[in-house]
Short mmCIF file of C-alpha atoms in Angstrom, two decimals:
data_model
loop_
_atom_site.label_atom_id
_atom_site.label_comp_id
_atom_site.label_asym_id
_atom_site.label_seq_id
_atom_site.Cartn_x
_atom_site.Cartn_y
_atom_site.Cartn_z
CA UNK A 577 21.95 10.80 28.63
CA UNK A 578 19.18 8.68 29.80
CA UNK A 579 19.41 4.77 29.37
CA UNK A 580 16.92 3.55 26.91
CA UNK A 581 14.67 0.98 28.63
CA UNK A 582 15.02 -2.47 28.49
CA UNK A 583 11.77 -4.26 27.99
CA UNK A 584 11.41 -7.93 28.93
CA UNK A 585 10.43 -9.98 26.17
CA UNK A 586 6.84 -10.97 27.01
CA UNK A 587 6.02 -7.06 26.93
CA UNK A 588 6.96 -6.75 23.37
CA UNK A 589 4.88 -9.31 22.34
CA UNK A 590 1.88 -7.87 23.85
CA UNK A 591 2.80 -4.55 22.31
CA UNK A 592 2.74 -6.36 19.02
CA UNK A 593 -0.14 -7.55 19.47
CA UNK A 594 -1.45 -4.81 20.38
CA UNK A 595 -0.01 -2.49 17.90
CA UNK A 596 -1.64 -5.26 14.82
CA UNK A 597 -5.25 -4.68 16.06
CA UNK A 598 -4.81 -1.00 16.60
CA UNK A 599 -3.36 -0.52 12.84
CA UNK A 600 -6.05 -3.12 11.11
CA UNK A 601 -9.05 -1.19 12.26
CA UNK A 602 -7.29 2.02 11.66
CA UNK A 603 -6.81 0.66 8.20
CA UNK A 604 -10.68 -0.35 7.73
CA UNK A 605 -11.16 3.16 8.55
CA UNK A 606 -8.42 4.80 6.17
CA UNK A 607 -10.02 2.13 3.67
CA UNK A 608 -13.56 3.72 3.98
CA UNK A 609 -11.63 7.17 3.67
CA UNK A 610 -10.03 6.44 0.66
CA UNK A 611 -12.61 4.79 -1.37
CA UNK A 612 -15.08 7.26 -1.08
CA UNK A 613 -12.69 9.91 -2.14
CA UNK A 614 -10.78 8.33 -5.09
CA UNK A 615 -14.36 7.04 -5.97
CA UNK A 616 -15.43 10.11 -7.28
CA UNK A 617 -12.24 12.04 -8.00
CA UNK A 618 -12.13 11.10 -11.65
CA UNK A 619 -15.58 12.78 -12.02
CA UNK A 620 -15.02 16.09 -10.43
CA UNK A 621 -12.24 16.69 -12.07
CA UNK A 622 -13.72 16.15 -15.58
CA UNK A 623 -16.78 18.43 -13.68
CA UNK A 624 -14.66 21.18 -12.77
CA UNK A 625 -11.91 21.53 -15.54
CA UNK A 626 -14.79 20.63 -18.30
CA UNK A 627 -12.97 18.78 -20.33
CA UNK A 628 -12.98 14.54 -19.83
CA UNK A 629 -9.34 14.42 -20.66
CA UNK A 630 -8.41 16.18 -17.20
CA UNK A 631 -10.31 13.20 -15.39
CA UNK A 632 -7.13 11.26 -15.19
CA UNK A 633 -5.40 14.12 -12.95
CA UNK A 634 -7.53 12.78 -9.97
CA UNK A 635 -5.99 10.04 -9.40
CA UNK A 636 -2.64 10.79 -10.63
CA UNK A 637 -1.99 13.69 -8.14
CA UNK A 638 -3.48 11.41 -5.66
CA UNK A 639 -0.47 9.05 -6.61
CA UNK A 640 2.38 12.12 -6.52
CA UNK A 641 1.08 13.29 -3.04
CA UNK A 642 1.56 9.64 -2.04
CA UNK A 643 5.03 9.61 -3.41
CA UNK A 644 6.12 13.01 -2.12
CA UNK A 645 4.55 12.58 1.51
CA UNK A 646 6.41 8.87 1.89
CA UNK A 647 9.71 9.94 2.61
CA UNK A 648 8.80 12.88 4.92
CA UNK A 649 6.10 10.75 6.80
CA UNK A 650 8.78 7.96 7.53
CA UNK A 651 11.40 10.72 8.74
CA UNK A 652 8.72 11.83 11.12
CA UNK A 653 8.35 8.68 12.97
CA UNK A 654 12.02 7.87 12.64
CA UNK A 655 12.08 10.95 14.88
CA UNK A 656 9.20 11.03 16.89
CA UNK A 657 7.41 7.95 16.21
CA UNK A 658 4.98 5.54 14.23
CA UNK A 659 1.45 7.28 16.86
CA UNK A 660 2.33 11.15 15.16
CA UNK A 661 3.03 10.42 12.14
CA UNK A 662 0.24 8.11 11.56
CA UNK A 663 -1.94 10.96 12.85
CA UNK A 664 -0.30 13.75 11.04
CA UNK A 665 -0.48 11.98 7.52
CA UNK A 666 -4.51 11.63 7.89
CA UNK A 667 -4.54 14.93 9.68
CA UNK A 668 -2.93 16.38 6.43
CA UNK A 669 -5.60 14.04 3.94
CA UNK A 670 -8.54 15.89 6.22
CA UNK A 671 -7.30 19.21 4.83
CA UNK A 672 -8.00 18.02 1.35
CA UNK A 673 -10.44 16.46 1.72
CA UNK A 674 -11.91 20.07 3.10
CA UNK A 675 -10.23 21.48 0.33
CA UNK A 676 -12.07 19.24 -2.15
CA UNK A 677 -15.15 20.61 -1.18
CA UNK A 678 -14.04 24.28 -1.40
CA UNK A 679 -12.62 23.49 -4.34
CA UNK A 680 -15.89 21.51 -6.45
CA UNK A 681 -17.95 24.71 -5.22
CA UNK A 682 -15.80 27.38 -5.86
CA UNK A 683 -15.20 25.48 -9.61
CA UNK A 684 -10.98 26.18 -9.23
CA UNK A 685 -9.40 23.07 -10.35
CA UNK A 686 -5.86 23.79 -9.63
CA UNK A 687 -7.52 23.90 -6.22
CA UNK A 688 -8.73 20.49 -6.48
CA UNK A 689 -6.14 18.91 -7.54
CA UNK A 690 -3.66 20.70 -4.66
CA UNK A 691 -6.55 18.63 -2.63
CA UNK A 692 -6.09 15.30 -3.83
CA UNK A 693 -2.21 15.69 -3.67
CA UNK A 694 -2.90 16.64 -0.07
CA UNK A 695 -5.14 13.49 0.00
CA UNK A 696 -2.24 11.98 -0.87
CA UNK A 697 -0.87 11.65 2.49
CA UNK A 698 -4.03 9.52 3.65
CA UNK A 699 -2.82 6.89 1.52
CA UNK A 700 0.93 7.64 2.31
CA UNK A 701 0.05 7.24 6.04
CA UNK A 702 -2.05 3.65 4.61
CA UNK A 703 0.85 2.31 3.28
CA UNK A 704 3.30 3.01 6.60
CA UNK A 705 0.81 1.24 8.25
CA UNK A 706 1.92 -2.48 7.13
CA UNK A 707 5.63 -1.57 8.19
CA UNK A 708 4.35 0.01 11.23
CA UNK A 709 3.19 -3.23 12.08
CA UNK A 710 6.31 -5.40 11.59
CA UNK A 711 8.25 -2.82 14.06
CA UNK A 712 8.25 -5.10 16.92
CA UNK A 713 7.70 -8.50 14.28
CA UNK A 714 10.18 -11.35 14.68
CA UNK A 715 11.39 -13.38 12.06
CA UNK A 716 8.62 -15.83 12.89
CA UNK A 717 5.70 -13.45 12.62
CA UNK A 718 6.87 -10.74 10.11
CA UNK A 719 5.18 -11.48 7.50
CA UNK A 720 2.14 -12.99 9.62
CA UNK A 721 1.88 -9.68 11.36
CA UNK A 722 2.24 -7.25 8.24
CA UNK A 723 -0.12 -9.71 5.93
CA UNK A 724 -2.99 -8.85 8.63
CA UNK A 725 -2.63 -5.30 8.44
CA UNK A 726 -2.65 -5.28 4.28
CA UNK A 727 -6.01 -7.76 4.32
CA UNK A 728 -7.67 -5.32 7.01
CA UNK A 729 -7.69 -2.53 3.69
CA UNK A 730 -10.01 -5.27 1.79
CA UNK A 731 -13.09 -4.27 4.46
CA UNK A 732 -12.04 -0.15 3.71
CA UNK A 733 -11.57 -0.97 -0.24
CA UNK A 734 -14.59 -2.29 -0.45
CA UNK A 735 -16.91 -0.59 1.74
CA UNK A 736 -16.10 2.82 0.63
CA UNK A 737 -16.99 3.14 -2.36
CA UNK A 738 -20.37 1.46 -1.70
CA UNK A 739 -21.19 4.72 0.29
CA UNK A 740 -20.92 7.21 -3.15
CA UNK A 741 -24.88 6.36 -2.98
CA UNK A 742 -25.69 7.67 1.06
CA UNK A 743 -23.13 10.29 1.19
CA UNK A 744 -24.43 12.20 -1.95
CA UNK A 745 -27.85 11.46 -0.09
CA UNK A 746 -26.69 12.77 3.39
CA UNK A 747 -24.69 15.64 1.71
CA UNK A 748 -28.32 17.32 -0.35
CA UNK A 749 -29.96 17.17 3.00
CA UNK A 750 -27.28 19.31 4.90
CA UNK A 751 -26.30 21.70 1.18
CA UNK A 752 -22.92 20.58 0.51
CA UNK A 753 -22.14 21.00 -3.40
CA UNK A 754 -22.62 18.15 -6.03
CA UNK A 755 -20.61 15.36 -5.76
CA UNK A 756 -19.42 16.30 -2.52
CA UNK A 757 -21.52 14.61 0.05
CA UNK A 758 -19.92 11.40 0.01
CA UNK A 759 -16.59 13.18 1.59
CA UNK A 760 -18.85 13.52 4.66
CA UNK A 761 -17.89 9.43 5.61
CA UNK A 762 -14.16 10.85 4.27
CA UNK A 763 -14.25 13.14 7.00
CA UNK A 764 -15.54 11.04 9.88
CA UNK A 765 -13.40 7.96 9.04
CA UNK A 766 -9.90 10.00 8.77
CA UNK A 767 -10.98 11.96 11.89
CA UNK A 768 -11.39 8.86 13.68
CA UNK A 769 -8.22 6.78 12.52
CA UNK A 770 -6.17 10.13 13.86
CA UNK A 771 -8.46 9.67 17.49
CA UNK A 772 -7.12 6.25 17.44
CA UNK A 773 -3.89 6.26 16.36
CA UNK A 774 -3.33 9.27 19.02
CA UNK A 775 -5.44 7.21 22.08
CA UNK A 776 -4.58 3.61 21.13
CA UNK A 777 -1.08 3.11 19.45
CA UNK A 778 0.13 3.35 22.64
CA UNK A 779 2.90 2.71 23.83
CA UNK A 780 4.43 3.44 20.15
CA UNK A 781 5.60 0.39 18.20
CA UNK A 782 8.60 1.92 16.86
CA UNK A 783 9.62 3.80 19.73
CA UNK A 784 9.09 0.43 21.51
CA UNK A 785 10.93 -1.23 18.73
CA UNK A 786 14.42 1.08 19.31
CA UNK A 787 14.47 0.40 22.89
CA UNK A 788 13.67 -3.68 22.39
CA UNK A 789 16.66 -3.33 19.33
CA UNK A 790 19.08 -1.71 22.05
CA UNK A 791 18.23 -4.45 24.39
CA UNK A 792 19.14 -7.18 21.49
CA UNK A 793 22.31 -5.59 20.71
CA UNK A 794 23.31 -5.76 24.79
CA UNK A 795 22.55 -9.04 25.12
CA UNK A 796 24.37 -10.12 21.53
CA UNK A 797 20.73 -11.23 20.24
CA UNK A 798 18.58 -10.11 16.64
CA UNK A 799 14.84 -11.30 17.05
CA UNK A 800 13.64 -7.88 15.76
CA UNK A 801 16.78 -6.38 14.12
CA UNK A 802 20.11 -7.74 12.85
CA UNK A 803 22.76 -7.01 10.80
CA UNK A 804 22.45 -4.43 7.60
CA UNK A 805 22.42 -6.04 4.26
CA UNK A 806 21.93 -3.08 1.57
CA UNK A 807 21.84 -4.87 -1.18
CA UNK A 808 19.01 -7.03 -0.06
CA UNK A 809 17.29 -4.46 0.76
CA UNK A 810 17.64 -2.90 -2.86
CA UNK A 811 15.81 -6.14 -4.12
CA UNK A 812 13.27 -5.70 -1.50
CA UNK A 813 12.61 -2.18 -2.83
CA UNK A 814 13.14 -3.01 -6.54
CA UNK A 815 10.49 -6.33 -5.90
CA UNK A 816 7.61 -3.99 -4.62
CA UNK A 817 8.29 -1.35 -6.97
CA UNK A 818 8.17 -4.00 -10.41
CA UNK A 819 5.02 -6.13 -8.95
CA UNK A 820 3.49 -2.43 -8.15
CA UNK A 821 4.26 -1.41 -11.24
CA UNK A 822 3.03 -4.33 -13.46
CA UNK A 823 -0.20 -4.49 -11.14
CA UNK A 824 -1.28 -0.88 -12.26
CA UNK A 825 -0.11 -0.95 -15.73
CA UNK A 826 -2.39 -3.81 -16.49
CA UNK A 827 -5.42 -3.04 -14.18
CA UNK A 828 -5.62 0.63 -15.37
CA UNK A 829 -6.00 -0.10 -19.02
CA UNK A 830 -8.11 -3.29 -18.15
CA UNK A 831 -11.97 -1.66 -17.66
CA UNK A 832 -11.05 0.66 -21.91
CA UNK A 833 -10.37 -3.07 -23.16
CA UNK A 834 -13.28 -4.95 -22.05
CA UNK A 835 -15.27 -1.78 -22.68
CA UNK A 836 -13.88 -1.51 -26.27
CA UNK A 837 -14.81 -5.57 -26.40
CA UNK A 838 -17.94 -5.15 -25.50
CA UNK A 839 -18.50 -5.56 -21.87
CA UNK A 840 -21.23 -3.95 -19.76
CA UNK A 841 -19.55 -1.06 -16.88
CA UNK A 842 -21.47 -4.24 -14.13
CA UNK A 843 -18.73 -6.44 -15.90
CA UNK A 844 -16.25 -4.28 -15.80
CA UNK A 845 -17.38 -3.13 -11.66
CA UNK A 846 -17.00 -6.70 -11.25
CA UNK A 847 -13.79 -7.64 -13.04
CA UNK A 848 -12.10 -4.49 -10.69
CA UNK A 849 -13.65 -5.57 -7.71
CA UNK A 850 -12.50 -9.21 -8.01
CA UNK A 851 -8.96 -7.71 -8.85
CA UNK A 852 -8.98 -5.82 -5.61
CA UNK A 853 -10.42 -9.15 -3.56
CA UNK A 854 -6.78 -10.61 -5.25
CA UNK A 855 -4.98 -7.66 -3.86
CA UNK A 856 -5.91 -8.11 -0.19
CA UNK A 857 -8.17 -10.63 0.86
CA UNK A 858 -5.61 -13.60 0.56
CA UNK A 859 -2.92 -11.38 1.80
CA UNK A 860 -2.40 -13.16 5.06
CA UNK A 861 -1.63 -16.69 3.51
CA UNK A 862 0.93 -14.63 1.98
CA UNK A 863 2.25 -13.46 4.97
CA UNK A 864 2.25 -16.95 6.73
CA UNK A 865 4.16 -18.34 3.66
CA UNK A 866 6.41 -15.82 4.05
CA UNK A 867 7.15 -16.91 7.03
CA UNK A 868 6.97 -20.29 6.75
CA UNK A 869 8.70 -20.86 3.27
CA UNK A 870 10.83 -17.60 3.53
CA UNK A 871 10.57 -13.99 2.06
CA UNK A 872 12.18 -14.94 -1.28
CA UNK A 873 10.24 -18.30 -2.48
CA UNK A 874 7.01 -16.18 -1.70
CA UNK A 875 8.26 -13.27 -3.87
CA UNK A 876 9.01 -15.53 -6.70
CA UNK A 877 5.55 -17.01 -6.19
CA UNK A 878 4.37 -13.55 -6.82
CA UNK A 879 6.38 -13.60 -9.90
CA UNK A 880 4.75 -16.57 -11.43
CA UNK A 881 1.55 -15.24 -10.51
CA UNK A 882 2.02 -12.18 -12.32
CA UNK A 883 3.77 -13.88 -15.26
CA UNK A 884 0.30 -16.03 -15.23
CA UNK A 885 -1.76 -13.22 -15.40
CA UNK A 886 0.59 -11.65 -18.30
CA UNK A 887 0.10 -14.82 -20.30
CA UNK A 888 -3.47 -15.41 -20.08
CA UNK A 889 -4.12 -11.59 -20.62
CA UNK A 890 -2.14 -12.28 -23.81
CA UNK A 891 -3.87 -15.35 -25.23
CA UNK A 892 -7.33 -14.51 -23.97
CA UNK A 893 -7.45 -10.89 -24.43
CA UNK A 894 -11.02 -11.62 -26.24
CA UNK A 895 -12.41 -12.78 -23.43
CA UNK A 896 -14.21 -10.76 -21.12
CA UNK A 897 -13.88 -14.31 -18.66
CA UNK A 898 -10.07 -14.95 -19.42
CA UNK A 899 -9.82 -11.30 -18.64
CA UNK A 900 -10.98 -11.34 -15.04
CA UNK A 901 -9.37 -14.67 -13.97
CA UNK A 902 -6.01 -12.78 -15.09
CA UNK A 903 -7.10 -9.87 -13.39
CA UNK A 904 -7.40 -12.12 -10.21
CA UNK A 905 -4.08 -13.40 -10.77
CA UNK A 906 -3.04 -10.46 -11.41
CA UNK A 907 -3.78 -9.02 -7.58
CA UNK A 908 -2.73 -12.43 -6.18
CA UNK A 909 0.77 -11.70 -7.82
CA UNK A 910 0.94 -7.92 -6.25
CA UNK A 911 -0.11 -9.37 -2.68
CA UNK A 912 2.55 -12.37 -2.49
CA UNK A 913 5.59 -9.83 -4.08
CA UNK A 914 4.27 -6.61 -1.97
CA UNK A 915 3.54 -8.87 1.51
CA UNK A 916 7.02 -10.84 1.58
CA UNK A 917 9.07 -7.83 -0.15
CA UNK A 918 8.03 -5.73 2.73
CA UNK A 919 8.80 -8.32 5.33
CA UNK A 920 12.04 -8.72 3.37
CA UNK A 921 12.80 -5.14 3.34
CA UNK A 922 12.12 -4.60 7.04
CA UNK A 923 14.57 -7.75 8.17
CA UNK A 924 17.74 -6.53 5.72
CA UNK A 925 17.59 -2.79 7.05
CA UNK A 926 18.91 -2.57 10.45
CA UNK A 927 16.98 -0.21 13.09
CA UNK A 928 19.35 2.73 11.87
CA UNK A 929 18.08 2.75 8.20
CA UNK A 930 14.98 1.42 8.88
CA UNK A 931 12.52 3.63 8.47
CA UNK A 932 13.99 5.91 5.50
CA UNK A 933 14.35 2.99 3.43
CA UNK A 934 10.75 1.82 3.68
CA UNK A 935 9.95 5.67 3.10
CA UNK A 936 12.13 5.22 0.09
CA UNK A 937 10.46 2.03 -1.06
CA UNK A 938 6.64 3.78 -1.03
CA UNK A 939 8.29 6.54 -2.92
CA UNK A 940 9.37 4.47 -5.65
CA UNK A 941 6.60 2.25 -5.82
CA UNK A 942 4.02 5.45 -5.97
CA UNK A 943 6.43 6.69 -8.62
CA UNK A 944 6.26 3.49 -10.44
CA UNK A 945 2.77 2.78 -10.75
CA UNK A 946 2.15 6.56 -11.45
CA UNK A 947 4.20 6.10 -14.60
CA UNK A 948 2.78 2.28 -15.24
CA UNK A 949 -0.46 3.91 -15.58
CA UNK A 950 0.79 6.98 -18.06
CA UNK A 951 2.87 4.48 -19.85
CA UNK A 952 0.36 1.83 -20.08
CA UNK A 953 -2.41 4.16 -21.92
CA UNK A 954 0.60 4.93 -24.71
CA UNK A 955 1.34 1.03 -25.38
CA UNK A 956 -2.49 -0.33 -24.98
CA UNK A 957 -2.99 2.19 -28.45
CA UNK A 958 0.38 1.32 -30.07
CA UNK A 959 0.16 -2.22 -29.53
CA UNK A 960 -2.95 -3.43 -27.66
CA UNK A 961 -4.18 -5.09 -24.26
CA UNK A 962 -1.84 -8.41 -25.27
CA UNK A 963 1.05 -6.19 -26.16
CA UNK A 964 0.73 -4.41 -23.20
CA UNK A 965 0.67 -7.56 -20.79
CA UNK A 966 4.18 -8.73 -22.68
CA UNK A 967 5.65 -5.65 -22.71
CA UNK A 968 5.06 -5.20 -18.29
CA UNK A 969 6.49 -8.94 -18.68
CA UNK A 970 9.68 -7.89 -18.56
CA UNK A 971 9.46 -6.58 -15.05
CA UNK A 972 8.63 -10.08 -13.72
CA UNK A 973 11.89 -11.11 -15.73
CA UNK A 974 14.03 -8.73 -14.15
CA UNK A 975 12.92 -9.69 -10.30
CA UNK A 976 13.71 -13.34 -11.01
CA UNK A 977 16.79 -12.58 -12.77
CA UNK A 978 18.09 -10.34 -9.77
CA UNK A 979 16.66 -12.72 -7.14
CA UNK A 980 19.76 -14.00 -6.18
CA UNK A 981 20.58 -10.34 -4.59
CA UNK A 982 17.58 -10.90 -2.07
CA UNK A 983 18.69 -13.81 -0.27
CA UNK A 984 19.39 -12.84 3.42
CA UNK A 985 22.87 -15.20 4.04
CA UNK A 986 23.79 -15.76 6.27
CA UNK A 987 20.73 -16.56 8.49
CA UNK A 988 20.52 -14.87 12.18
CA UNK A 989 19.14 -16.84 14.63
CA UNK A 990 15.33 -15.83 14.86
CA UNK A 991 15.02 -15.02 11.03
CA UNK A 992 12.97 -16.94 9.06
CA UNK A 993 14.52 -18.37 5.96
CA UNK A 994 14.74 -16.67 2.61
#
């Protein structure tokens, strides 16, 4: 059996780095991908199956294809590495995408919405992405490192959907059906993440990572990967999952209330897109608290963030202004919980369980804000928007409840504190 090869320390850090520009624009472009799919999936599936109550399915088969291709996806590159399974997940999202089309102009909707669960892996692939990038991370940089990857989504997030207008343009002018033509910048920016993940993620992080984690062990060291701590690792998951899960319960049911209240579909446009800005533009302060104050004080900042945004959704559920500051808050709680419970995750799994735990942990969160958003439309008509953002409350209560169980003790040398 062939030695696995000992890489000298400077080399890993140059891999890193690396690795973290490689995945950020390949995230810009899975961004662009994304938006200007899930953009328009709510309308052609209200198009095709003719009935408005279907539109929902878009976007919730979207979220199951995410779930179901998170595990698989992660076994891949435990096997054969971060490079093919990157380029298989958007390889698999290109199908539907292609499948979309067939689907809008042949008027099948189970056909469609087999195409968005394909799409599904896109987004699966997305999410991999951030723990792709804290591979080769020390203790130092882990949440640094992931943090840039996550903010690199903001460009994608927002530039997609801005090309509905073009694509529909672009797609009359070569006869693609209705609706379709803004899949065209689908196409070309999933067709180019898989030419760079294939050319440029090279040589591949986690590959990389196994050989740098053999040389640790040898030499009695843990800068990328020490000891196993399960039940840390269960907060980790349990963390992303709850802030996940609170973030999509609210936001869903946000744009009914303020148009029930009142508000214009620019203030509602705006309240979402200032929501999203929460999500990922601040992410890597996040990421360099994380590392700086330690995984756990920036997941209970997250916490008290979110429990911010639950209050002042509660007492100013009237206003359309009170509304959007705690949908702000809102993504700034999802970014500092998601960013350092990542990071978290990553440093309490050793190399062994690695990768099928963070498979495990986009499972569950998909899962979780899948039935956040189902849940959430049940309790916003029992109870309303400020029974709603009490009810996700207890969520926030749980993680700080079982944060005790995510404190990494005792430290390693190289870790950051927790």
């Amino acid at each position: 059996m062939p030695e696995t090869p000992v890489l000298p320390p400077v080399d890993v850090r140059g891999v890193q780095r690396r690795t973290v520009v490689v995945l950020s624009i390949g995230q810009v472009l899975g961004g662009v991908a994304f938006g200007a799919t899930i953009s328009l999936g709510a309308v052609l599936a209200a198009q095709i199956s003719g009935d408005e109550a279907y539109s929902g399915l878009a976007t919730a088969a979207v979220t199951l294809g995410t779930a179901a291709f998170a595990a698989p996806l992660a076994a891949f590159a435990r096997r054969r590495g971060r490079r093919p399974a990157l380029a298989t997940g958007m390889a698999v999202a290109l199908i539907g995408v292609l499948l979309v089309v067939v689907g809008t102009a042949a008027s099948i909707f189970p056909v469609l919405l087999l195409a968005f669960a394909l799409i599904g892996a896109g987004q699966a692939a997305n999410l991999q992405s951030r723990f792709a990038a804290a591979d080769l991370a020390t203790g130092a940089s882990r949440g640094r490192d992931l943090s840039v990857v996550v903010w690199a989504t903001t460009l994608g997030a927002v530039l997609g959907p801005n090309l509905v207008g073009p694509g529909e343009a672009l797609g009359a002018m070569v006869g693609m059906p209705p609706l379709t033509g803004p899949y065209l910048f689908t196409v070309a920016g999933q067709g180019l993440a898989i030419i760079l993940y294939l050319a440029a993620l090279r040589p591949d992080p986690l590959l990389t990572a196994q050989a740098a984690v053999a040389a640790d062990r040898s030499r009695g060291t843990g800068s990328i990967a020490g000891a196993d701590r399960p039940r840390v690792a269960r907060f980790a998951i349990f963390a992303v999952a709850a802030a996940h899960g609170v973030m999509v319960s609210v936001m869903a049911m946000t744009p009914v209330h303020l148009l029930h209240h009142g508000a214009t579909l620019t203030i509602v446009g705006l309240t979402i897109s200032l929501h999203i800005a929460g999500m990922y533009a601040l992410a890597p302060v996040f990421g360099v608290l994380a590392d700086r104050w330690g995984r756990m004080p920036t997941i209970l900042l997250g916490q008290v963030l979110l429990a911010a945004s639950l209050v002042l959704a509660f007492v100013g559920q009237d206003s359309t202004a009170l509304v959007t500051v705690a949908l702000v808050l809102l993504g700034l709680g999802w970014s500092a919980a998601t960013v350092a419970g990542a990071a978290l995750l990553t440093e309490a799994s050793d190399e062994d369980r690695r990768t099928r735990r963070q498979g495990l942990s986009d499972t569950v969160m998909s899962l979780v804000g899948a039935a956040g958003a189902i849940a959430a439309g049940v309790i916003l008509g029992w109870i309303g928007y400020g029974g709603l953002a009490l009810v996700v409350g207890v969520a926030v209560v749980a993680v700080v409840v079982c944060a005790p169980a995510g404190r990494l003790t005792p430290q390693r040398a190289g870790s950051a504190p927790t």
